[in-house]
XYZ file of C-alpha atoms in Angstrom:
670
model
C 53.303 2.192 -13.198
C 53.059 2.486 -9.398
C 49.899 1.744 -7.891
C 49.180 2.794 -4.110
C 47.323 0.114 -2.375
C 45.402 0.542 0.789
C 44.241 -2.694 2.637
C 41.985 -2.673 5.567
C 41.832 -5.267 8.246
C 38.737 -6.384 10.245
C 38.152 -4.854 13.745
C 36.893 -7.588 15.664
C 38.948 -10.094 17.752
C 41.481 -12.196 15.897
C 40.914 -10.381 12.479
C 44.581 -9.611 12.013
C 47.235 -11.897 10.968
C 51.088 -12.730 10.817
C 50.972 -14.778 7.800
C 52.299 -13.479 4.083
C 49.841 -11.295 1.899
C 50.193 -11.144 -1.683
C 48.282 -8.990 -4.101
C 48.019 -8.765 -8.053
C 46.076 -6.193 -9.878
C 44.290 -7.274 -12.604
C 42.976 -4.891 -15.357
C 41.806 -4.761 -18.703
C 45.333 -4.310 -20.351
C 46.797 -6.828 -17.956
C 47.877 -7.953 -14.602
C 50.668 -6.522 -12.234
C 53.283 -9.056 -10.486
C 52.525 -10.643 -7.563
C 53.645 -8.731 -4.995
C 53.993 -9.141 -1.210
C 52.724 -6.580 1.051
C 55.434 -6.089 3.645
C 56.004 -2.757 5.517
C 58.600 -2.248 8.619
C 56.843 -3.203 11.372
C 53.801 -5.538 11.908
C 51.394 -5.543 9.049
C 47.549 -6.319 9.178
C 46.960 -5.716 12.749
C 43.345 -5.791 13.990
C 41.582 -2.608 12.573
C 44.901 -1.364 10.724
C 44.312 0.477 7.313
C 48.079 -0.075 5.691
C 49.310 1.481 2.733
C 51.808 -0.441 0.233
C 52.937 0.499 -3.434
C 52.489 -2.210 -6.107
C 54.501 -1.951 -9.352
C 53.654 -2.774 -12.897
C 55.664 -2.693 -16.059
C 52.890 -1.011 -18.097
C 49.519 0.603 -17.516
C 47.000 -1.959 -16.550
C 44.080 0.149 -18.065
C 40.717 0.091 -15.987
C 40.973 -2.281 -13.045
C 38.632 -5.113 -12.864
C 39.717 -7.105 -9.696
C 42.106 -7.755 -7.045
C 43.720 -11.118 -6.296
C 44.843 -11.609 -2.570
C 46.701 -14.717 -1.590
C 47.366 -15.821 2.184
C 50.281 -17.975 2.849
C 51.346 -19.568 6.056
C 54.254 -18.002 8.068
C 55.189 -20.553 10.832
C 51.588 -21.214 11.840
C 48.291 -20.761 9.987
C 46.559 -17.594 10.925
C 43.355 -16.641 9.470
C 42.732 -12.941 8.300
C 39.538 -10.870 7.627
C 40.130 -8.539 5.246
C 37.396 -5.406 4.881
C 38.316 -3.670 1.894
C 41.379 -2.872 -0.708
C 41.469 0.269 -2.388
C 43.772 1.160 -5.252
C 44.881 4.462 -6.517
C 47.387 5.591 -9.222
C 49.347 8.700 -7.775
C 49.151 11.869 -9.853
C 45.884 10.692 -11.258
C 42.249 11.310 -10.250
C 40.811 7.553 -10.615
C 40.564 5.269 -7.658
C 39.251 1.906 -6.896
C 37.426 0.116 -4.115
C 37.232 -3.559 -3.806
C 34.914 -4.595 -1.063
C 35.937 -7.779 0.711
C 34.458 -8.589 4.117
C 35.349 -11.993 4.010
C 37.690 -14.141 5.749
C 40.862 -15.664 4.111
C 41.222 -19.156 5.706
C 43.839 -21.792 5.155
C 47.418 -21.976 3.502
C 47.752 -20.575 -0.153
C 44.028 -19.391 -0.160
C 43.223 -17.294 -3.033
C 40.412 -14.512 -2.953
C 39.543 -12.320 -6.014
C 37.912 -9.297 -5.473
C 35.522 -7.313 -7.775
C 35.505 -3.576 -8.183
C 32.627 -2.320 -5.928
C 30.594 -0.854 -8.812
C 27.364 -2.958 -8.551
C 26.391 -4.747 -11.890
C 24.033 -6.932 -13.291
C 24.986 -10.057 -15.186
C 24.060 -8.246 -18.668
C 26.189 -5.395 -17.445
C 29.505 -7.379 -17.717
C 30.671 -7.576 -21.169
C 34.754 -8.676 -20.664
C 35.313 -12.512 -20.688
C 37.244 -12.232 -17.317
C 34.030 -10.455 -15.511
C 31.854 -12.881 -16.827
C 34.216 -16.019 -15.764
C 34.667 -14.474 -12.418
C 30.907 -14.443 -11.801
C 30.404 -17.953 -12.897
C 33.201 -19.289 -10.792
C 31.938 -17.415 -7.772
C 28.605 -18.849 -7.869
C 30.007 -22.331 -8.784
C 32.081 -22.166 -5.398
C 29.311 -20.680 -3.472
C 27.065 -23.422 -4.407
C 29.066 -26.291 -3.527
C 29.663 -24.517 0.026
C 25.902 -23.221 0.791
C 23.664 -26.097 0.192
C 19.638 -27.011 0.878
C 18.779 -29.238 3.402
C 15.368 -30.355 4.430
C 15.563 -30.028 8.391
C 12.199 -31.472 8.860
C 9.436 -32.137 6.442
C 6.677 -29.364 6.034
C 8.699 -26.260 6.895
C 11.093 -24.307 5.006
C 14.490 -25.498 3.931
C 17.640 -24.328 5.547
C 21.226 -24.520 5.356
C 22.936 -27.935 5.016
C 24.908 -27.889 8.188
C 24.238 -30.013 11.619
C 25.897 -27.426 13.737
C 27.273 -24.212 13.555
C 30.609 -25.712 13.640
C 29.730 -26.784 9.863
C 29.359 -23.336 8.749
C 32.056 -21.423 6.596
C 34.032 -18.963 8.597
C 32.221 -16.171 6.582
C 28.895 -17.372 8.118
C 30.063 -17.620 11.704
C 29.905 -15.183 15.006
C 32.547 -13.081 15.384
C 34.739 -14.071 18.541
C 33.229 -11.467 20.682
C 29.447 -12.513 19.769
C 30.341 -15.976 20.174
C 31.808 -15.538 23.709
C 29.125 -13.533 24.547
C 26.335 -15.663 23.440
C 27.713 -18.591 25.321
C 28.481 -16.618 28.488
C 25.495 -14.538 28.699
C 23.019 -17.851 29.476
C 25.788 -19.407 31.616
C 25.634 -16.090 33.597
C 21.816 -16.095 33.940
C 21.557 -19.720 35.075
C 24.481 -19.232 37.332
C 22.923 -16.235 39.183
C 19.777 -18.152 39.486
C 21.517 -21.392 40.874
C 23.490 -19.344 43.396
C 20.034 -18.583 44.623
C 19.468 -22.360 44.807
C 16.541 -21.989 42.683
C 17.202 -23.579 39.518
C 17.979 -27.047 40.909
C 14.311 -27.567 42.589
C 12.906 -29.574 39.883
C 9.172 -30.614 40.241
C 8.572 -28.328 43.255
C 5.941 -25.607 43.030
C 6.079 -22.372 44.134
C 4.073 -21.695 47.394
C 2.366 -18.561 46.222
C 2.477 -16.166 43.428
C 4.546 -13.600 45.420
C 7.333 -16.372 45.402
C 8.194 -15.761 41.590
C 9.543 -12.338 42.867
C 12.542 -14.375 44.334
C 13.820 -15.084 40.815
C 13.711 -11.355 40.026
C 17.216 -10.241 40.986
C 19.895 -8.435 38.802
C 17.966 -9.447 35.744
C 14.850 -7.368 35.350
C 13.750 -4.526 33.262
C 11.010 -1.695 33.896
C 8.543 -3.393 31.556
C 8.988 -6.686 33.479
C 8.519 -4.946 36.936
C 5.289 -3.278 35.488
C 4.126 -6.686 34.028
C 4.436 -7.899 37.444
C 2.304 -5.560 39.207
C -0.479 -5.299 36.452
C -0.671 -8.655 35.034
C -4.003 -9.459 36.721
C -5.589 -6.595 35.102
C -7.813 -7.234 32.075
C -6.843 -4.035 30.399
C -3.103 -5.234 30.725
C -3.965 -8.768 29.458
C -5.846 -7.008 26.314
C -3.020 -4.676 25.689
C -0.537 -7.537 25.047
C -2.505 -8.583 21.966
C -1.671 -5.069 20.775
C 1.897 -4.471 21.817
C 3.112 -7.541 23.631
C 5.459 -10.031 21.944
C 2.989 -11.626 19.678
C 0.957 -8.848 18.071
C -0.323 -10.179 14.745
C -2.939 -12.853 16.231
C -5.720 -10.451 16.972
C -8.696 -10.101 14.144
C -11.823 -8.127 13.899
C -14.682 -10.491 14.853
C -17.670 -9.913 12.535
C -19.517 -13.022 13.367
C -19.073 -15.524 16.513
C -17.103 -18.890 15.333
C -19.942 -21.749 15.859
C -17.405 -23.477 18.072
C -17.817 -20.688 20.461
C -21.498 -20.328 22.028
C -21.144 -16.713 23.629
C -24.533 -15.213 24.243
C -25.031 -11.229 24.699
C -26.525 -12.226 28.212
C -22.938 -13.812 28.968
C -20.914 -10.548 27.975
C -23.589 -7.781 28.711
C -22.105 -6.712 31.939
C -18.617 -6.202 30.381
C -20.129 -3.751 27.634
C -21.277 -0.307 28.263
C -24.842 -0.420 29.435
C -26.440 1.326 25.991
C -25.332 -1.305 23.646
C -25.634 -4.962 23.035
C -23.230 -8.129 21.533
C -24.798 -7.786 18.469
C -24.590 -3.905 17.968
C -20.888 -3.999 18.962
C -20.171 -6.646 16.104
C -21.512 -4.636 13.693
C -19.694 -1.499 14.699
C -16.558 -3.218 14.611
C -15.706 -3.122 18.307
C -15.136 -7.039 18.808
C -12.067 -8.752 18.184
C -11.225 -12.519 18.435
C -7.968 -14.335 19.386
C -8.079 -17.794 18.121
C -5.380 -20.703 18.868
C -7.059 -23.041 17.114
C -3.893 -24.241 15.651
C -2.925 -25.664 19.449
C -5.826 -28.003 19.387
C -4.618 -31.600 19.465
C -0.968 -30.882 19.554
C 1.188 -33.320 21.612
C 2.158 -32.238 24.978
C 5.686 -32.568 26.367
C 6.972 -34.892 28.828
C 9.416 -33.420 31.232
C 10.915 -35.608 33.842
C 8.354 -38.236 33.402
C 5.406 -36.094 33.775
C 3.238 -35.107 31.046
C 2.611 -31.437 30.361
C -0.600 -29.982 29.464
C -1.810 -27.852 26.327
C -4.842 -25.867 25.504
C -6.295 -24.394 22.152
C -8.147 -21.312 23.632
C -10.557 -18.728 22.299
C -10.507 -15.330 23.682
C -13.307 -12.540 22.915
C -12.352 -8.972 23.190
C -13.687 -5.678 23.451
C -12.702 -2.209 22.606
C -14.403 -0.434 25.326
C -14.524 3.219 24.861
C -12.987 3.774 28.513
C -11.009 0.837 29.501
C -9.475 -0.027 26.094
C -9.270 -3.562 24.828
C -10.377 -6.012 27.546
C -11.341 -9.818 27.478
C -14.832 -10.454 27.598
C -15.220 -14.389 27.267
C -12.639 -17.035 27.158
C -13.285 -20.817 26.121
C -10.060 -23.106 26.774
C -10.844 -25.766 23.931
C -12.129 -25.671 20.471
C -14.967 -27.893 21.057
C -17.920 -26.853 23.240
C -19.290 -29.309 26.042
C -20.295 -29.464 29.413
C -16.453 -30.049 30.525
C -15.488 -26.924 28.275
C -17.207 -23.922 30.168
C -16.911 -20.210 28.838
C -14.945 -18.392 31.343
C -16.070 -14.648 32.035
C -15.214 -11.400 34.057
C -17.940 -11.961 36.402
C -16.793 -15.418 37.282
C -14.670 -16.224 40.552
C -11.544 -14.151 40.678
C -9.404 -16.962 40.639
C -11.118 -19.033 38.048
C -10.832 -15.983 35.426
C -7.363 -15.467 36.214
C -6.379 -18.750 35.664
C -8.353 -18.697 32.224
C -6.282 -15.743 31.435
C -3.396 -17.721 32.149
C -4.195 -20.470 29.762
C -4.523 -17.896 27.151
C -0.838 -16.616 27.727
C 0.491 -20.117 27.788
C -0.707 -20.593 24.481
C 0.454 -17.276 23.472
C 4.131 -18.376 24.571
C 4.183 -21.423 22.224
C 2.608 -19.405 19.373
C 4.970 -16.376 19.558
C 7.976 -18.387 20.082
C 7.539 -21.197 17.548
C 5.535 -19.170 15.047
C 5.669 -15.478 15.098
C 9.430 -15.393 16.111
C 10.839 -18.810 14.818
C 9.041 -19.673 11.705
C 7.809 -16.323 10.540
C 11.168 -14.401 11.102
C 14.140 -16.658 11.591
C 13.149 -19.476 9.060
C 11.839 -17.014 6.394
C 14.936 -15.051 6.396
C 17.014 -17.916 6.469
C 15.267 -19.103 2.790
C 16.408 -15.621 1.451
C 19.859 -15.923 3.151
C 20.458 -19.132 1.421
C 19.039 -18.267 -2.017
C 21.155 -14.865 -1.914
C 24.529 -17.125 -1.426
C 23.948 -19.847 -3.865
C 22.574 -17.128 -6.707
C 23.866 -13.715 -6.539
C 27.635 -12.943 -6.870
C 28.823 -10.122 -4.452
C 29.026 -7.635 -7.394
C 25.430 -8.063 -8.089
C 23.265 -5.017 -6.721
C 20.701 -6.840 -4.974
C 23.359 -8.972 -3.142
C 24.786 -5.841 -2.078
C 21.549 -4.532 -0.781
C 20.805 -7.489 1.244
C 24.070 -8.767 2.807
C 24.202 -6.522 5.797
C 20.495 -7.968 6.428
C 21.508 -11.462 6.591
C 24.339 -11.195 8.919
C 24.778 -13.926 11.550
C 21.304 -15.436 10.507
C 22.836 -18.582 9.374
C 24.512 -19.625 12.747
C 21.929 -18.367 15.065
C 19.331 -20.524 13.218
C 21.947 -23.524 13.418
C 22.373 -22.903 17.133
C 18.413 -22.713 17.592
C 17.904 -26.052 15.948
C 20.469 -27.878 18.141
C 20.215 -26.090 21.393
C 16.827 -24.975 21.583
C 14.486 -27.157 19.333
C 16.345 -30.359 19.187
C 15.268 -33.611 21.280
C 17.624 -32.435 24.152
C 17.509 -28.628 23.740
C 16.070 -26.105 26.149
C 12.421 -26.381 24.852
C 12.424 -30.130 25.445
C 13.109 -29.606 28.949
C 10.899 -26.775 30.262
C 8.210 -25.937 27.352
C 4.934 -27.858 27.039
C 5.304 -27.972 23.288
C 9.046 -29.113 23.334
C 9.759 -32.551 21.542
C 7.411 -33.701 18.982
C 4.829 -30.804 19.588
C 6.963 -27.815 18.181
C 7.434 -29.458 15.028
C 3.866 -30.500 14.515
C 2.859 -26.726 15.475
C 5.456 -25.395 12.965
C 4.013 -27.456 10.282
C 0.358 -26.641 10.727
C 1.522 -22.939 10.652
C 3.487 -23.489 7.359
C 0.700 -25.095 5.451
C -1.445 -21.967 5.945
C 1.526 -19.362 5.741
C 0.890 -16.808 2.899
C 3.322 -14.367 1.576
C 0.582 -11.703 1.625
C 0.386 -12.030 5.510
C 4.306 -10.914 5.860
C 3.341 -7.641 4.124
C 2.333 -5.441 7.073
C -0.281 -3.084 5.252
C -2.115 -6.397 3.680
C -2.130 -8.161 6.909
C -3.705 -5.233 8.969
C -6.484 -5.054 6.192
C -6.701 -8.613 6.245
C -7.348 -8.943 10.151
C -9.603 -6.053 10.351
C -7.330 -3.844 12.428
C -6.819 -0.632 11.014
C -8.858 1.404 13.237
C -7.955 -0.159 16.384
C -6.832 2.065 19.278
C -3.165 2.334 20.833
C -1.811 -0.288 18.408
C 1.556 0.925 18.570
C 2.962 -2.083 16.626
C 0.676 -1.527 13.644
C 1.674 2.172 13.465
C 5.011 1.894 13.909
C 5.138 -1.022 11.507
C 3.379 0.933 8.779
C 6.020 3.934 9.488
C 8.970 1.502 8.875
C 7.520 -0.425 6.108
C 6.918 2.747 4.143
C 10.608 4.096 4.617
C 12.003 0.491 3.909
C 9.918 0.309 0.821
C 11.159 3.854 -0.218
C 14.866 2.991 0.316
C 14.522 -0.337 -1.505
C 12.745 1.235 -4.476
C 15.589 3.957 -4.764
C 18.251 1.270 -4.839
C 16.241 -1.055 -7.656
C 15.590 2.035 -9.621
C 19.434 2.735 -9.744
C 20.116 -0.468 -11.304
C 16.843 -1.799 -13.018
C 15.195 0.989 -15.094
C 12.315 -1.032 -16.530
C 10.205 -4.061 -15.773
C 12.072 -6.081 -18.819
C 15.599 -5.440 -17.021
C 14.100 -7.445 -14.027
C 12.784 -10.113 -16.354
C 16.117 -10.313 -18.297
C 18.375 -10.779 -15.195
C 19.193 -14.308 -15.312
C 20.768 -14.363 -11.806
C 17.886 -12.618 -10.557
C 15.435 -15.052 -11.739
C 17.947 -17.996 -10.526
C 17.620 -16.520 -7.214
C 13.452 -16.084 -7.023
C 13.506 -19.691 -8.272
C 15.558 -20.818 -5.505
C 13.655 -19.164 -3.093
C 9.926 -19.742 -4.226
C 10.708 -23.422 -5.080
C 13.689 -24.835 -3.016
C 13.174 -22.863 -0.001
C 9.497 -22.541 0.628
C 8.978 -26.089 -0.680
C 5.326 -27.597 -0.294
C 3.601 -24.630 1.089
C 0.481 -24.861 -0.571
C -1.251 -21.389 -0.457
C 2.101 -19.401 0.020
C 1.577 -17.139 -2.954
C 5.104 -16.346 -3.929
C 5.658 -16.629 -7.813
C 8.973 -18.474 -8.913
C 9.650 -15.455 -11.423
C 9.936 -12.033 -11.260
C 8.276 -9.832 -13.897
C 8.378 -6.342 -12.813
C 10.096 -3.904 -10.627
C 7.189 -3.510 -8.225
C 7.256 -7.211 -7.508
C 11.210 -7.141 -6.735
C 10.744 -4.127 -4.684
C 7.991 -5.821 -2.425
C 10.062 -9.189 -1.944
C 13.153 -6.892 -0.947
C 11.213 -5.134 1.361
C 9.499 -8.087 3.016
C 12.899 -9.421 3.417
C 14.433 -6.218 5.149
C 11.182 -5.573 6.949
C 11.212 -9.349 8.671
C 14.897 -9.332 9.528
C 14.658 -5.687 11.261
C 11.234 -4.638 12.337
C 9.415 -7.984 12.637
C 12.077 -9.827 14.577
C 12.556 -6.927 16.746
C 8.904 -6.815 17.396
C 8.599 -10.592 18.519
C 12.008 -11.225 19.862
C 13.198 -7.788 21.704
C 10.105 -7.974 24.437
C 10.370 -11.477 25.292
C 11.926 -10.837 28.787
C 9.693 -8.037 29.344
C 6.669 -10.181 28.842
C 7.796 -13.442 29.873
C 10.338 -12.933 33.062
C 7.258 -12.623 35.319
C 6.337 -16.324 34.498
C 2.607 -16.413 35.537
C 2.101 -13.801 33.088
C 3.428 -15.794 30.148
C 3.925 -19.372 31.459
C 6.184 -21.827 29.119
C 4.632 -24.808 30.461
C 1.302 -25.956 32.476
C 1.509 -29.137 34.546
C -1.972 -29.648 35.033
C -4.967 -29.677 32.561
C -7.411 -26.709 31.984
C -9.975 -26.593 34.767
C -13.711 -27.982 34.017
C -15.430 -26.617 37.078
C -15.135 -22.766 37.598
C -16.019 -23.264 41.167
C -13.183 -25.398 41.960
C -10.131 -23.434 41.219
C -8.111 -22.765 43.800
C -4.978 -20.638 44.460
C -3.180 -24.360 45.110
C -4.521 -25.640 41.889
C -3.107 -22.608 40.310
C 0.438 -22.865 41.922
C 0.600 -26.691 40.725
C -0.553 -25.689 37.216
C 2.177 -23.025 36.679
C 5.658 -24.043 35.957
C 7.638 -25.318 38.540
C 10.779 -23.430 40.410
C 13.470 -24.838 37.937
C 11.266 -24.259 35.019
C 10.703 -20.842 35.690
C 14.113 -20.116 36.473
C 14.966 -21.413 32.972
C 12.125 -19.363 31.426
C 13.592 -16.298 32.787
C 17.336 -17.062 31.984
C 16.418 -17.839 28.278
C 14.022 -15.030 27.820
C 16.610 -12.660 29.054
C 19.296 -14.229 27.141
C 17.297 -13.951 23.713
C 15.539 -10.549 24.373
C 18.254 -8.627 25.780
C 20.065 -5.799 23.553
C 23.113 -7.577 21.875
C 26.568 -5.970 22.598
C 27.627 -5.665 19.075
C 24.388 -4.842 17.501
C 24.523 -3.266 14.369
C 21.425 -0.952 14.266
C 19.060 -0.690 11.314
C 20.536 1.282 8.477
C 23.865 1.456 9.707
C 26.020 -0.139 6.934
C 29.149 -1.024 8.944
C 30.214 -2.962 5.999
C 30.021 -0.824 2.736
C 28.945 -3.066 -0.245
C 27.890 -0.094 -2.238
C 30.464 2.347 -3.390
C 28.580 4.362 -5.982
C 27.854 8.115 -5.177
C 24.360 7.624 -6.319
C 23.756 4.557 -4.362
C 25.322 6.026 -1.185
C 23.267 9.066 -1.222
C 20.018 6.678 -1.225
C 21.404 4.892 1.780
C 21.901 8.516 3.507
C 18.478 9.256 2.653
C 17.264 6.211 4.216
C 19.300 6.835 7.263
C 17.860 10.325 7.450
C 14.138 9.064 7.408
C 15.128 6.404 9.747
C 16.299 9.250 12.353
C 12.949 11.333 11.787
C 10.977 8.348 12.339
C 12.430 7.381 15.712
C 11.930 10.914 16.770
C 8.601 10.649 16.078
C 8.180 7.361 17.951
C 9.802 9.071 20.931
C 7.603 12.031 20.743
C 4.634 9.790 20.606
C 5.471 7.939 23.800
C 6.624 10.856 25.848
C 4.329 10.959 29.160
C 3.365 6.989 28.578
C 3.536 4.958 31.496
C 4.009 1.761 29.227
C 6.090 2.806 26.243
C 6.420 0.743 23.196
C 9.732 1.516 21.759
C 10.790 -2.051 20.239
C 10.469 -0.430 16.905
C 12.767 2.406 17.166
C 15.386 2.107 14.560
C 18.287 2.417 17.366
C 17.047 -0.560 19.087
C 16.600 -2.787 15.977
C 19.511 -4.767 14.455
C 20.103 -4.833 10.853
C 19.631 -8.681 10.611
C 18.809 -11.516 12.601
C 21.502 -12.144 15.077
C 19.707 -13.579 18.036
């Protein structure tokens, strides 16, 4: 028998190899000879798809797996294999063996299962079963849980990204760009001799324009021009980088003694605060979680933190506007309630303090904890408990790309005791961990499901809440897609219950990953298809839409530093009449801190050069026509959704495009 073997090499830099590659075909009736793959000229070049002939003394029967082996030729040279295809000349049958893995080292052997997705109960041959078990045993040695700190989700056991296996690392182009882009931004500001002015305040607000140079965006410039306006302040709670905090206020908190007379001038003349509370037009943003967080010390100077409460009113003409702000949780004579009728500089500084709290909460809680760390738990559990042939592994794998490395880099380069947050952010150092621990204690699985989150916060009828509208559209499309894939492989609830690998996976997620979270509400076993579909939808929604909503606009909203300051260098004002422009400038980040804030938010929020847009599955783990049809339908629905979003934004001066599928990545890579 002669078999035609097609081997595809990766397309990224250094994917090719000059080492020897051997292949063995394994079928139900036996194995082929181990055959070196060698054509005239260079084999296995970057992006190459090479054809070879493999001979066998007899028909191997239906093929089960392909065994690849790499051996050194002169020097060790790693190889990335995309897939292997095998066909029998003169016969219709052909097989695809997805790989998408690195072969690292000399005499390394990788066995690839045929691409048809199979649950553990679908495998009956001893070779199939032993291969599944061996793959998981090997993966569980490589991917181990680690408690990075108490009171937060567990993560991958890797001190730095260098400890990760090659399959979890950035491609070379991604790695070079990641390192180079931050250096570029900081160098640009250094050339302007700004980044080295430690401790020196800006002279006035217009001076912040000096760090707007090549690094700019239309929304960042819009923010620079409108950030003082109350409607714009309110808009950011709906469609800025932290759109998950606003809640309907049915009753004023006991620690926020706002009276109707205080805010009457902000309401339409024919109504009262009491009436508007009943109508559902009063909203609250409460940063009580910030209360008592220890402040960072930067260059021997203690920074300052507030825990503001902000009352907002949905005005029929002006939109969502702030009507009262208290900067601490405990009201007393030194904690005034700031109002729009106060001296303009006092009201402006009060809003800055709210936006400063927003910076801490969106970066550390909405972004880091609720997307990066949530998805890392799913990622580690998937690698540990689901073999590559499992349908749920195939579904999730594209949405987990690069997540382990970006999280390792975040822990070492952003959050560590010598990281960027420690150098410029008021919660850097001990504070950021305490903040994350507080949020983790009250985190719920329910709050990660957009429909339930909007219901619980009472914001289903808020006008111009584009984040909500687009999130719900995306959630429905994702849920339909997940339901389509799950239904191909699980015909009943009992099949979900009987899948031992799936049950080991959910146990790893709920018990190992989300450890010590008292009110999370995710069971450690899956009993129905609906439960499985919801969890997978949460994982994909979080790694795509939710991450895009909090990450992709951070340069837009933070580049103009007074709009979202990363730190405050003086305490909140106690006397409204004592606020001066000099006090504001001495409170806002200094020149050096401003430069780093602008550079890091550009670095993290910009479009990535090797981004894979949502729904574009470059690595094709599924091979069955039925699954490919579900994926095609998903892509079509995403395209229609994007057209709808673009149409909604036509004519808007301030457009909300962060949740366009073409602008979102398939996974958390930054």
